[in-house]
XYZ file of C-alpha atoms in Angstrom:
638
model
C 32.829 -57.344 -29.189
C 29.065 -57.322 -29.333
C 27.081 -54.589 -30.634
C 25.647 -53.830 -27.218
C 29.102 -53.512 -25.724
C 30.171 -51.228 -28.403
C 27.429 -48.940 -28.016
C 28.153 -48.747 -24.189
C 31.850 -47.834 -24.884
C 30.839 -45.083 -27.494
C 28.449 -43.730 -25.120
C 31.149 -43.440 -22.340
C 33.577 -41.950 -24.563
C 31.167 -39.233 -25.702
C 30.149 -38.811 -22.174
C 33.797 -38.055 -21.003
C 34.458 -35.809 -23.935
C 31.463 -33.782 -23.054
C 32.597 -33.506 -19.371
C 35.887 -32.058 -20.327
C 34.413 -29.437 -22.652
C 31.941 -28.328 -20.138
C 34.629 -28.076 -17.177
C 37.198 -26.255 -19.506
C 35.114 -23.862 -21.613
C 33.513 -20.660 -19.916
C 31.995 -19.017 -23.094
C 28.132 -19.470 -23.209
C 28.241 -20.896 -26.778
C 30.550 -23.567 -26.105
C 28.971 -24.437 -22.893
C 25.652 -24.665 -24.804
C 27.320 -27.169 -27.375
C 28.476 -29.452 -24.637
C 25.198 -29.272 -22.761
C 23.444 -30.105 -26.281
C 25.770 -33.261 -26.779
C 24.552 -34.518 -23.298
C 21.068 -33.788 -23.986
C 20.907 -35.584 -27.374
C 23.115 -38.625 -26.269
C 21.337 -41.741 -25.290
C 18.158 -41.056 -27.256
C 18.606 -43.990 -29.661
C 16.124 -46.814 -29.518
C 13.419 -44.319 -28.207
C 14.714 -44.556 -24.727
C 16.956 -42.140 -22.690
C 20.062 -43.384 -21.037
C 19.444 -44.124 -17.311
C 22.247 -41.594 -16.080
C 20.973 -38.770 -18.480
C 19.138 -36.941 -15.718
C 22.048 -36.868 -13.209
C 24.349 -35.841 -16.115
C 22.343 -33.062 -17.337
C 21.678 -31.930 -13.827
C 25.523 -31.878 -13.170
C 26.650 -30.401 -16.511
C 24.222 -27.517 -16.268
C 24.946 -26.235 -12.807
C 27.605 -23.543 -12.691
C 30.290 -23.430 -10.107
C 29.793 -21.307 -6.833
C 32.386 -19.209 -8.116
C 30.855 -18.571 -11.637
C 27.453 -18.074 -9.944
C 28.881 -15.380 -7.650
C 30.529 -13.805 -10.628
C 27.350 -13.674 -12.550
C 25.468 -12.000 -9.512
C 28.276 -9.426 -9.035
C 28.298 -8.486 -12.564
C 24.532 -7.556 -12.414
C 24.038 -3.833 -12.259
C 20.905 -2.477 -10.604
C 18.785 -0.231 -12.548
C 18.202 3.407 -11.106
C 14.868 5.022 -11.684
C 15.111 8.426 -13.176
C 13.851 11.259 -11.191
C 10.365 12.620 -12.091
C 11.452 15.995 -13.014
C 8.525 16.115 -15.415
C 6.086 15.311 -12.611
C 4.817 12.274 -14.360
C 2.898 14.263 -16.866
C 3.625 12.223 -19.976
C 2.128 9.086 -18.241
C -0.880 11.104 -17.220
C -1.731 12.703 -20.521
C -3.640 9.409 -21.648
C -5.464 9.395 -18.233
C -6.638 12.904 -18.803
C -7.862 12.318 -22.197
C -9.758 9.296 -20.838
C -11.886 11.781 -18.837
C -13.622 13.154 -21.790
C -14.672 9.602 -23.153
C -18.503 9.781 -24.246
C -18.935 6.188 -22.814
C -17.943 7.063 -19.220
C -18.968 10.779 -18.889
C -22.315 10.073 -17.349
C -21.212 7.435 -14.803
C -18.405 9.600 -13.853
C -20.359 12.855 -13.384
C -23.009 10.730 -11.292
C -20.075 9.472 -9.335
C -18.657 12.829 -8.667
C -21.936 14.465 -7.392
C -22.495 11.409 -5.168
C -18.970 11.963 -3.694
C -19.680 15.696 -3.402
C -22.783 15.364 -1.328
C -20.516 13.464 1.176
C -17.414 15.759 0.964
C -19.249 18.910 1.847
C -20.486 17.863 5.489
C -17.478 15.662 6.003
C -15.273 18.572 5.194
C -17.261 20.814 7.602
C -16.791 18.211 10.286
C -13.136 17.769 9.841
C -12.650 21.672 9.891
C -14.406 21.508 13.218
C -12.369 18.701 14.622
C -9.248 20.414 13.310
C -10.011 23.665 15.230
C -10.278 25.816 11.918
C -12.889 27.796 10.410
C -15.620 25.819 8.540
C -14.984 27.637 5.340
C -11.208 26.600 5.380
C -12.402 22.942 5.226
C -14.655 23.599 2.201
C -12.105 25.565 0.394
C -9.256 23.216 0.983
C -11.554 20.256 -0.394
C -12.328 22.313 -3.456
C -8.887 23.293 -4.499
C -6.824 20.259 -3.438
C -9.537 17.642 -4.975
C -8.531 19.183 -8.441
C -4.772 19.041 -8.048
C -4.854 15.670 -6.358
C -7.366 14.253 -8.798
C -5.355 15.214 -11.924
C -1.717 14.515 -10.709
C -2.185 11.612 -8.148
C -0.973 8.176 -8.570
C -4.162 6.448 -8.525
C -7.006 6.855 -10.993
C -10.105 6.729 -8.652
C -8.614 8.328 -5.515
C -10.121 11.485 -4.127
C -8.237 14.085 -2.075
C -9.213 16.210 0.714
C -9.090 16.970 4.530
C -9.026 13.631 6.501
C -10.252 12.990 10.048
C -6.944 10.960 10.908
C -4.998 14.083 10.234
C -7.381 16.445 11.969
C -5.701 16.009 15.421
C -2.260 16.786 14.104
C -3.783 20.014 12.790
C -5.245 20.767 15.955
C -1.760 20.376 17.707
C -0.254 22.400 15.021
C -2.754 25.444 15.480
C -2.476 25.172 19.227
C 1.318 25.344 19.191
C 1.967 27.903 16.402
C -1.359 29.600 15.644
C -3.808 29.520 12.816
C -1.760 31.916 10.839
C 1.159 29.427 10.610
C -1.054 26.638 9.424
C -0.869 27.826 5.571
C 2.892 27.721 5.764
C 2.981 24.271 7.371
C 0.546 22.955 4.683
C 2.882 24.563 1.959
C 5.957 23.027 3.357
C 4.542 19.591 3.832
C 3.431 19.753 0.035
C 7.025 20.860 -0.907
C 8.284 17.841 0.985
C 6.057 15.357 -0.738
C 6.716 16.738 -3.988
C 10.526 16.569 -3.361
C 9.948 12.850 -2.240
C 8.156 11.939 -5.367
C 10.363 13.650 -7.726
C 13.430 11.742 -6.133
C 11.483 8.424 -5.977
C 11.330 8.129 -2.302
C 7.817 6.650 -2.238
C 9.269 3.364 -0.797
C 10.563 5.207 2.462
C 6.807 6.088 3.323
C 6.268 2.444 3.384
C 8.869 1.869 6.265
C 6.054 2.746 8.941
C 4.878 -0.772 10.087
C 1.233 -1.729 9.422
C 0.701 -2.128 13.326
C 1.887 1.407 13.891
C -0.570 2.911 11.291
C -3.294 0.747 12.874
C -2.379 2.081 16.370
C -2.304 5.618 14.955
C -5.777 5.213 13.503
C -7.274 3.777 16.576
C -5.557 6.526 18.851
C -7.058 9.197 16.688
C -10.283 7.634 16.693
C -10.265 7.448 20.433
C -9.179 11.070 20.772
C -11.879 12.155 18.161
C -14.684 10.535 20.203
C -13.312 12.005 23.653
C -13.210 15.421 21.915
C -16.574 15.332 20.227
C -18.763 13.639 22.894
C -18.893 16.738 24.997
C -19.641 18.939 22.045
C -22.318 16.674 21.029
C -23.973 17.246 24.424
C -23.679 20.987 24.146
C -21.022 21.085 27.033
C -17.798 23.108 26.845
C -14.866 20.831 28.132
C -11.576 22.057 29.464
C -8.839 22.046 27.044
C -5.748 19.657 27.458
C -7.516 16.546 29.042
C -6.832 13.069 27.882
C -9.653 10.819 27.032
C -9.482 9.066 30.723
C -9.616 12.583 32.264
C -12.466 13.499 29.793
C -14.399 10.593 31.047
C -14.035 11.569 34.748
C -15.080 15.171 33.760
C -18.099 13.951 31.876
C -19.301 11.824 34.612
C -19.080 14.893 37.160
C -20.788 17.364 34.900
C -23.361 15.232 32.911
C -26.192 17.301 34.399
C -25.238 20.218 32.246
C -25.866 18.709 29.078
C -28.195 20.082 26.411
C -30.741 17.390 25.646
C -31.528 19.217 22.241
C -27.892 18.850 21.163
C -27.797 15.231 22.256
C -30.855 14.322 20.146
C -29.363 16.058 17.051
C -26.000 14.299 17.420
C -27.612 11.034 18.218
C -30.066 11.347 15.540
C -27.338 12.320 12.887
C -25.143 9.234 13.962
C -28.060 6.765 13.801
C -28.946 8.067 10.287
C -25.172 7.673 9.158
C -25.196 4.290 10.465
C -28.519 2.901 9.181
C -29.103 4.764 5.869
C -26.402 3.066 3.995
C -27.852 -0.212 4.798
C -30.894 0.582 2.666
C -28.836 1.583 -0.283
C -25.093 1.983 -0.521
C -25.200 4.913 -2.677
C -27.519 6.958 -0.562
C -25.602 10.228 0.575
C -26.155 9.451 4.272
C -24.124 12.356 5.564
C -25.852 14.804 3.561
C -29.319 13.637 4.442
C -28.534 13.323 8.139
C -26.904 16.714 8.355
C -29.653 18.291 6.286
C -32.489 16.612 8.440
C -30.764 18.068 11.537
C -30.651 21.418 10.085
C -34.300 21.421 9.216
C -35.237 20.150 12.388
C -33.176 22.789 14.335
C -34.759 25.544 12.671
C -38.224 24.224 12.155
C -38.321 23.462 16.264
C -36.429 26.307 17.206
C -33.874 24.485 19.074
C -31.381 26.203 21.106
C -28.140 24.904 19.930
C -24.878 26.171 18.453
C -24.820 26.580 14.595
C -21.707 27.185 12.209
C -22.776 30.906 11.913
C -21.940 33.506 9.169
C -19.284 32.424 6.684
C -17.967 34.016 3.440
C -19.382 33.069 0.262
C -18.327 32.852 -3.366
C -14.697 33.779 -3.978
C -14.390 35.535 -0.669
C -13.823 31.959 0.956
C -10.773 31.507 -1.330
C -7.933 33.720 0.148
C -5.079 33.378 -2.248
C -1.946 34.675 -0.392
C 1.811 33.693 -0.101
C 2.193 32.071 3.539
C 4.260 34.441 5.795
C 7.632 33.103 6.793
C 7.877 32.267 10.546
C 10.298 33.920 12.849
C 13.565 32.204 13.223
C 12.853 31.305 16.770
C 9.981 29.298 15.982
C 11.416 27.461 13.052
C 12.715 24.217 14.961
C 9.311 23.537 16.496
C 7.443 24.470 13.374
C 9.540 22.025 11.318
C 9.097 19.439 13.789
C 5.336 19.645 13.306
C 5.657 19.859 9.480
C 7.661 16.841 9.394
C 5.099 14.858 11.559
C 2.158 15.974 9.326
C 4.240 15.210 6.226
C 5.114 11.694 7.387
C 1.282 10.941 8.366
C -0.183 12.375 5.281
C 2.181 10.605 2.978
C 1.580 7.241 4.655
C -2.307 7.959 4.905
C -2.365 8.577 1.030
C -0.291 5.542 0.161
C -2.126 3.127 2.316
C -5.530 4.534 1.145
C -4.418 4.170 -2.583
C -3.084 0.620 -2.142
C -6.320 -0.359 -0.547
C -8.297 1.336 -3.481
C -6.068 -0.596 -5.887
C -6.993 -3.941 -4.434
C -10.767 -2.941 -4.758
C -10.469 -2.251 -8.593
C -7.801 -2.372 -11.092
C -7.421 0.104 -13.668
C -5.389 0.629 -16.642
C -3.152 3.157 -14.807
C -1.351 1.007 -11.954
C -0.908 2.595 -8.817
C 2.444 4.605 -8.521
C 3.606 5.592 -5.067
C 5.977 8.194 -6.466
C 3.430 9.891 -8.581
C 1.039 9.759 -5.511
C 3.444 11.776 -3.598
C 3.823 14.275 -6.354
C -0.044 14.537 -6.568
C -0.446 14.958 -2.908
C 2.386 17.434 -2.807
C 0.715 19.456 -5.355
C -2.613 19.278 -3.620
C -1.085 20.586 -0.351
C 0.940 23.179 -2.036
C -2.328 24.515 -3.855
C -4.116 24.402 -0.526
C -1.352 26.330 1.223
C -1.517 29.100 -1.198
C -5.373 29.359 -0.575
C -4.547 29.346 3.224
C -5.910 25.968 3.505
C -5.239 22.765 5.750
C -3.158 19.665 4.878
C -4.983 16.947 2.727
C -4.509 13.364 1.996
C -6.096 10.802 -0.316
C -9.160 9.670 1.679
C -10.250 6.009 1.517
C -13.780 6.844 2.544
C -14.666 9.302 -0.246
C -12.152 7.273 -2.717
C -14.159 4.084 -1.884
C -17.643 5.815 -2.412
C -16.466 6.966 -5.841
C -15.478 3.282 -6.884
C -18.781 2.030 -5.542
C -20.431 4.798 -7.492
C -19.306 3.464 -10.781
C -16.403 6.031 -11.446
C -14.085 4.978 -14.346
C -11.595 8.094 -14.793
C -10.236 10.817 -12.798
C -13.147 13.110 -13.786
C -15.253 12.432 -10.522
C -12.582 14.032 -8.382
C -12.969 17.184 -10.480
C -16.715 16.817 -10.268
C -16.859 16.677 -6.576
C -14.457 19.737 -6.216
C -16.791 21.552 -8.510
C -19.657 20.473 -6.303
C -17.842 21.688 -3.120
C -17.072 25.036 -4.751
C -20.644 25.322 -5.878
C -21.782 24.760 -2.176
C -19.498 27.658 -1.007
C -20.679 29.954 -3.867
C -24.540 29.374 -3.964
C -25.277 27.747 -0.550
C -23.039 29.501 2.143
C -26.168 30.808 3.931
C -27.654 27.328 4.113
C -24.495 25.899 5.425
C -24.074 28.614 8.085
C -27.219 27.266 9.703
C -25.804 23.733 10.055
C -26.139 22.890 13.788
C -22.694 22.031 15.311
C -24.099 18.995 17.138
C -24.974 17.380 13.866
C -21.289 17.621 12.790
C -20.180 16.201 16.102
C -22.683 13.172 15.571
C -20.805 12.631 12.190
C -17.490 12.790 13.849
C -18.568 10.400 16.339
C -19.337 7.806 13.848
C -16.141 8.509 12.020
C -14.206 8.086 15.146
C -16.070 4.809 16.084
C -15.093 3.403 12.831
C -11.658 3.930 13.440
C -11.338 2.140 16.668
C -10.956 -1.356 15.370
C -9.000 -1.173 12.098
C -8.842 -4.345 9.959
C -5.028 -4.040 9.788
C -4.862 -5.174 13.437
C -6.753 -8.288 12.664
C -4.253 -9.265 9.876
C -1.202 -8.360 12.289
C -2.714 -10.479 15.143
C -3.441 -13.479 12.982
C 0.074 -13.575 11.637
C 2.058 -13.171 14.744
C 0.654 -11.834 18.127
C 4.111 -10.023 18.900
C 3.671 -7.771 15.806
C 0.602 -6.149 17.586
C 2.968 -4.733 20.394
C 3.615 -1.621 18.374
C -0.224 -1.092 18.045
C -0.692 -0.987 21.655
C 2.379 1.163 22.516
C 1.276 3.560 19.777
C -2.153 3.774 21.191
C -0.981 4.118 24.771
C 1.518 6.804 23.842
C -0.900 8.872 21.883
C -3.435 8.677 24.633
C -1.158 9.383 27.578
C 1.602 11.664 26.083
C 0.600 12.895 22.777
C 0.438 12.059 18.998
C 4.085 12.446 18.139
C 5.174 10.533 21.255
C 2.810 7.773 20.532
C 3.964 7.331 16.848
C 7.642 7.560 17.918
C 7.037 4.828 20.669
C 5.325 2.620 18.157
C 8.156 2.821 15.509
C 10.705 2.202 18.293
C 8.843 -0.758 19.474
C 8.616 -2.115 15.892
C 12.319 -1.537 15.223
C 13.057 -3.071 18.479
C 11.161 -6.253 17.575
C 12.992 -6.431 14.342
C 16.516 -5.699 15.771
C 15.609 -8.570 18.430
C 14.847 -11.102 15.738
C 17.924 -10.072 13.712
C 15.803 -9.456 10.726
C 17.571 -8.806 7.457
C 16.001 -9.907 4.017
C 18.793 -11.271 1.632
C 17.654 -11.832 -2.138
C 19.875 -14.027 -4.190
C 19.142 -14.186 -7.981
C 19.705 -17.510 -9.414
C 20.398 -16.800 -13.112
C 21.363 -20.492 -14.406
C 18.776 -21.627 -16.938
C 17.922 -24.738 -14.912
C 17.749 -23.347 -11.566
C 14.482 -25.078 -11.345
C 16.579 -28.088 -10.357
C 17.542 -26.287 -7.126
C 13.937 -26.389 -5.801
C 11.907 -28.968 -4.139
C 9.906 -31.241 -6.444
C 12.142 -30.792 -9.577
C 10.245 -31.110 -12.855
C 7.035 -32.145 -11.030
C 3.695 -30.468 -10.756
C 3.575 -29.226 -7.092
C 0.366 -28.967 -5.516
C -1.087 -25.870 -4.821
C -2.757 -24.939 -1.325
C -5.774 -24.570 -3.297
C -6.976 -26.169 -6.551
C -7.659 -22.749 -7.908
C -4.161 -22.497 -9.181
C -1.616 -24.884 -10.382
C 2.180 -24.896 -9.722
C 4.814 -26.252 -12.294
C 8.400 -25.420 -11.985
C 10.465 -26.570 -14.912
C 14.250 -27.101 -15.289
C 14.424 -23.703 -17.092
C 12.709 -21.567 -14.571
C 14.543 -18.638 -13.177
C 14.327 -18.905 -9.490
C 14.588 -16.122 -6.993
C 15.759 -17.311 -3.621
C 14.732 -15.205 -0.541
C 16.775 -15.654 2.502
C 15.989 -14.332 6.056
C 12.893 -12.558 7.309
C 10.335 -10.512 5.429
C 9.211 -7.385 7.338
C 8.752 -3.617 7.240
C 12.663 -3.225 7.180
C 12.609 -5.199 3.914
C 10.798 -2.530 1.802
C 13.919 -1.569 -0.367
C 14.966 -5.201 -0.919
C 11.569 -5.881 -2.238
C 11.553 -2.980 -4.380
C 14.840 -3.945 -5.725
C 13.769 -7.466 -6.229
C 10.626 -6.291 -8.198
C 12.792 -4.122 -10.558
C 15.290 -6.908 -11.089
C 12.525 -9.270 -12.004
C 11.119 -6.811 -14.521
C 14.694 -6.103 -15.976
C 15.659 -9.848 -16.223
C 12.146 -11.039 -17.651
C 11.882 -11.500 -21.285
C 8.440 -10.134 -22.405
C 7.901 -12.664 -24.906
C 8.364 -15.512 -22.636
C 5.735 -17.516 -20.768
C 8.000 -18.811 -18.179
C 6.827 -18.118 -14.710
C 8.362 -15.847 -12.132
C 9.292 -18.224 -9.414
C 10.128 -17.302 -5.781
C 11.773 -19.924 -3.398
C 10.623 -19.216 0.078
C 12.278 -22.064 1.626
C 14.891 -20.030 3.593
C 12.571 -17.394 4.942
C 12.857 -17.316 8.535
C 10.333 -14.892 10.121
C 7.862 -12.654 8.690
C 5.186 -9.885 9.542
C 2.150 -8.650 7.655
C 3.741 -5.405 6.533
C 6.524 -7.034 4.628
C 4.557 -9.861 3.171
C 1.785 -7.651 1.874
C 4.204 -5.390 0.178
C 5.966 -8.440 -1.399
C 2.432 -9.807 -2.646
C 1.421 -6.251 -4.006
C 4.682 -5.822 -5.902
C 4.529 -9.615 -7.287
C 0.723 -8.769 -8.295
C 2.065 -5.990 -10.306
C 4.257 -8.642 -12.228
C 1.238 -10.778 -12.523
C -0.672 -7.904 -14.037
C 1.851 -8.011 -17.003
C 0.757 -11.541 -17.807
C 3.700 -13.011 -16.141
C 2.605 -15.985 -13.855
C 4.082 -15.888 -10.350
C 4.846 -18.846 -8.178
C 5.842 -19.130 -4.731
C 7.310 -22.470 -3.700
C 8.344 -23.873 -0.139
C 5.999 -21.413 1.867
C 5.611 -22.173 5.468
C 2.101 -22.522 6.855
C 2.365 -19.044 8.473
C 3.400 -17.486 5.077
C 0.531 -19.415 3.286
C -1.829 -17.929 5.856
C -0.688 -14.332 5.280
C -0.884 -14.840 1.479
C -4.378 -16.034 1.823
C -5.362 -12.698 3.342
C -3.452 -10.603 1.002
C -4.228 -12.357 -2.169
C -7.645 -14.253 -1.582
C -8.080 -14.807 -5.312
C -4.887 -16.933 -5.541
C -3.333 -14.931 -8.300
C 0.039 -16.006 -6.854
C 0.318 -19.750 -7.055
C 1.900 -21.138 -4.050
C 2.790 -24.440 -2.473
C 3.613 -25.383 1.275
C 6.836 -27.059 2.541
C 4.785 -29.808 4.148
C 2.926 -30.798 0.726
C 6.497 -30.648 -1.149
C 8.154 -32.998 1.552
C 5.316 -35.524 1.317
C 5.442 -35.382 -2.534
C 9.199 -36.093 -2.440
C 8.585 -39.109 -0.091
C 6.225 -40.452 -2.742
C 8.578 -39.934 -5.404
């Protein structure tokens, strides 16, 4: 017998022995021993045995029964309730507010935001059908609570144009005296939702419905403010189409002075920011209109006498409504609660994309913060508030670093009530209408619509049904129609996202392009899946219904991941069937949270549509990804 033949027989015997061990022993230690025998076998003469790759792959894969057993043993971690209101995690944030290095830019940013908050709060109070001082008092009180307790460092809380029409409907249905109770109840619901970790529920509203709501509100603001800008008193209860007909029939009654003031305010707000982004365009536009009104003696309506100082802050416990009115009152409260929560979370997510801070956005904490802000506003007889992206974005662009600017802008608003109430009472109403016209116009074509349309034209159907319902029937009806349309599309496509964890050490073997460097869609990032990569396989569609599965996936990845490991988090998207922008955006945002913890995230086997959406939600390619087409071509070459 030759030496070559003896070596071959010895290898065969060892191989058979290792095979019997790996098939009969279930414990991890003995399994690792068998695998080690196979891995070291055949390394003589500096060359691996030619069947080594197949044997390693075969011996390292568990049976389906064992794989399912491992998955069923896994217990999902339940987040503890926020009974402490998240205060321990916020204490470092509060300490940072007094950092000498950031004190000056924070104060400057707060004053800049305050210059916008005063006229904007006045205008939103006008659009909401409440006294002007209520808008200012609400902004001053809620800004402190939301700024200190919110889930985003640079967010600014206050009255929002998108919620103004919901307030109008509530005031018309239940009276101004019931608004404080509605605000207080809304805040209580938000606090309860945040404490019980229900922030994910607020994300169940599809992006297309939110975009439709924004467009509908913008249209209604325009149709309601154009007659006021012209100095005309339009009949109540008309939809935008009826309003256009009425305007055409009565255009001869327009007040040219009012039209000039509104037009000048609108033009100033549009063009002043183009000269410099930090110019307080709203304050200059409204201030200029006020000076022009009283210098030229124009015959236009003004805000009129308003309380000053502490008289504007009416602290009281809201009175309970009668039992007969509770059902309709709770319906209005639930609608405002839903939309203020969604509006706040969306604006904070958008703000987080603009600039990362050391404190990561927390949706549950955001609900707690907004809840406290609304509770505080309710006790001061105020109106509902949200985290406002316009003021928050200006805060960021003005160089804010901590939560201090939110408090500074509240102090600025309070100072305007205490020391400038007489000046504010002289502001012409057409100037505020001009502000609202610009605000409403900016809401007509939200960017979310572009994203939804570029992903799947059918996902824009909820957008159109929401707008049509709001304009023809009402706000609640339109939102309901949009949500039902989105849910109907989801049911029609049989959408359900199933996520299965592959816990084997060599799960990289199950992904296309095994042990190969996979080309990324862009050269900015590289994609390499090793045999030891843990792969998370996603099966089915990814849409707005998948929010809970995406949240569970994120928590599972964080729980399973070894903090000292440099291995990437790999998502196999080969079995994803359909998708919409809402679901993919949420998945990308949650995976970016993991990437922020210095864990590289990779998505492989992405369809062209999925790559298209990822390019929009992650333009910087922080999530490495490869397409199915590239992988198939790569395999053909191999």
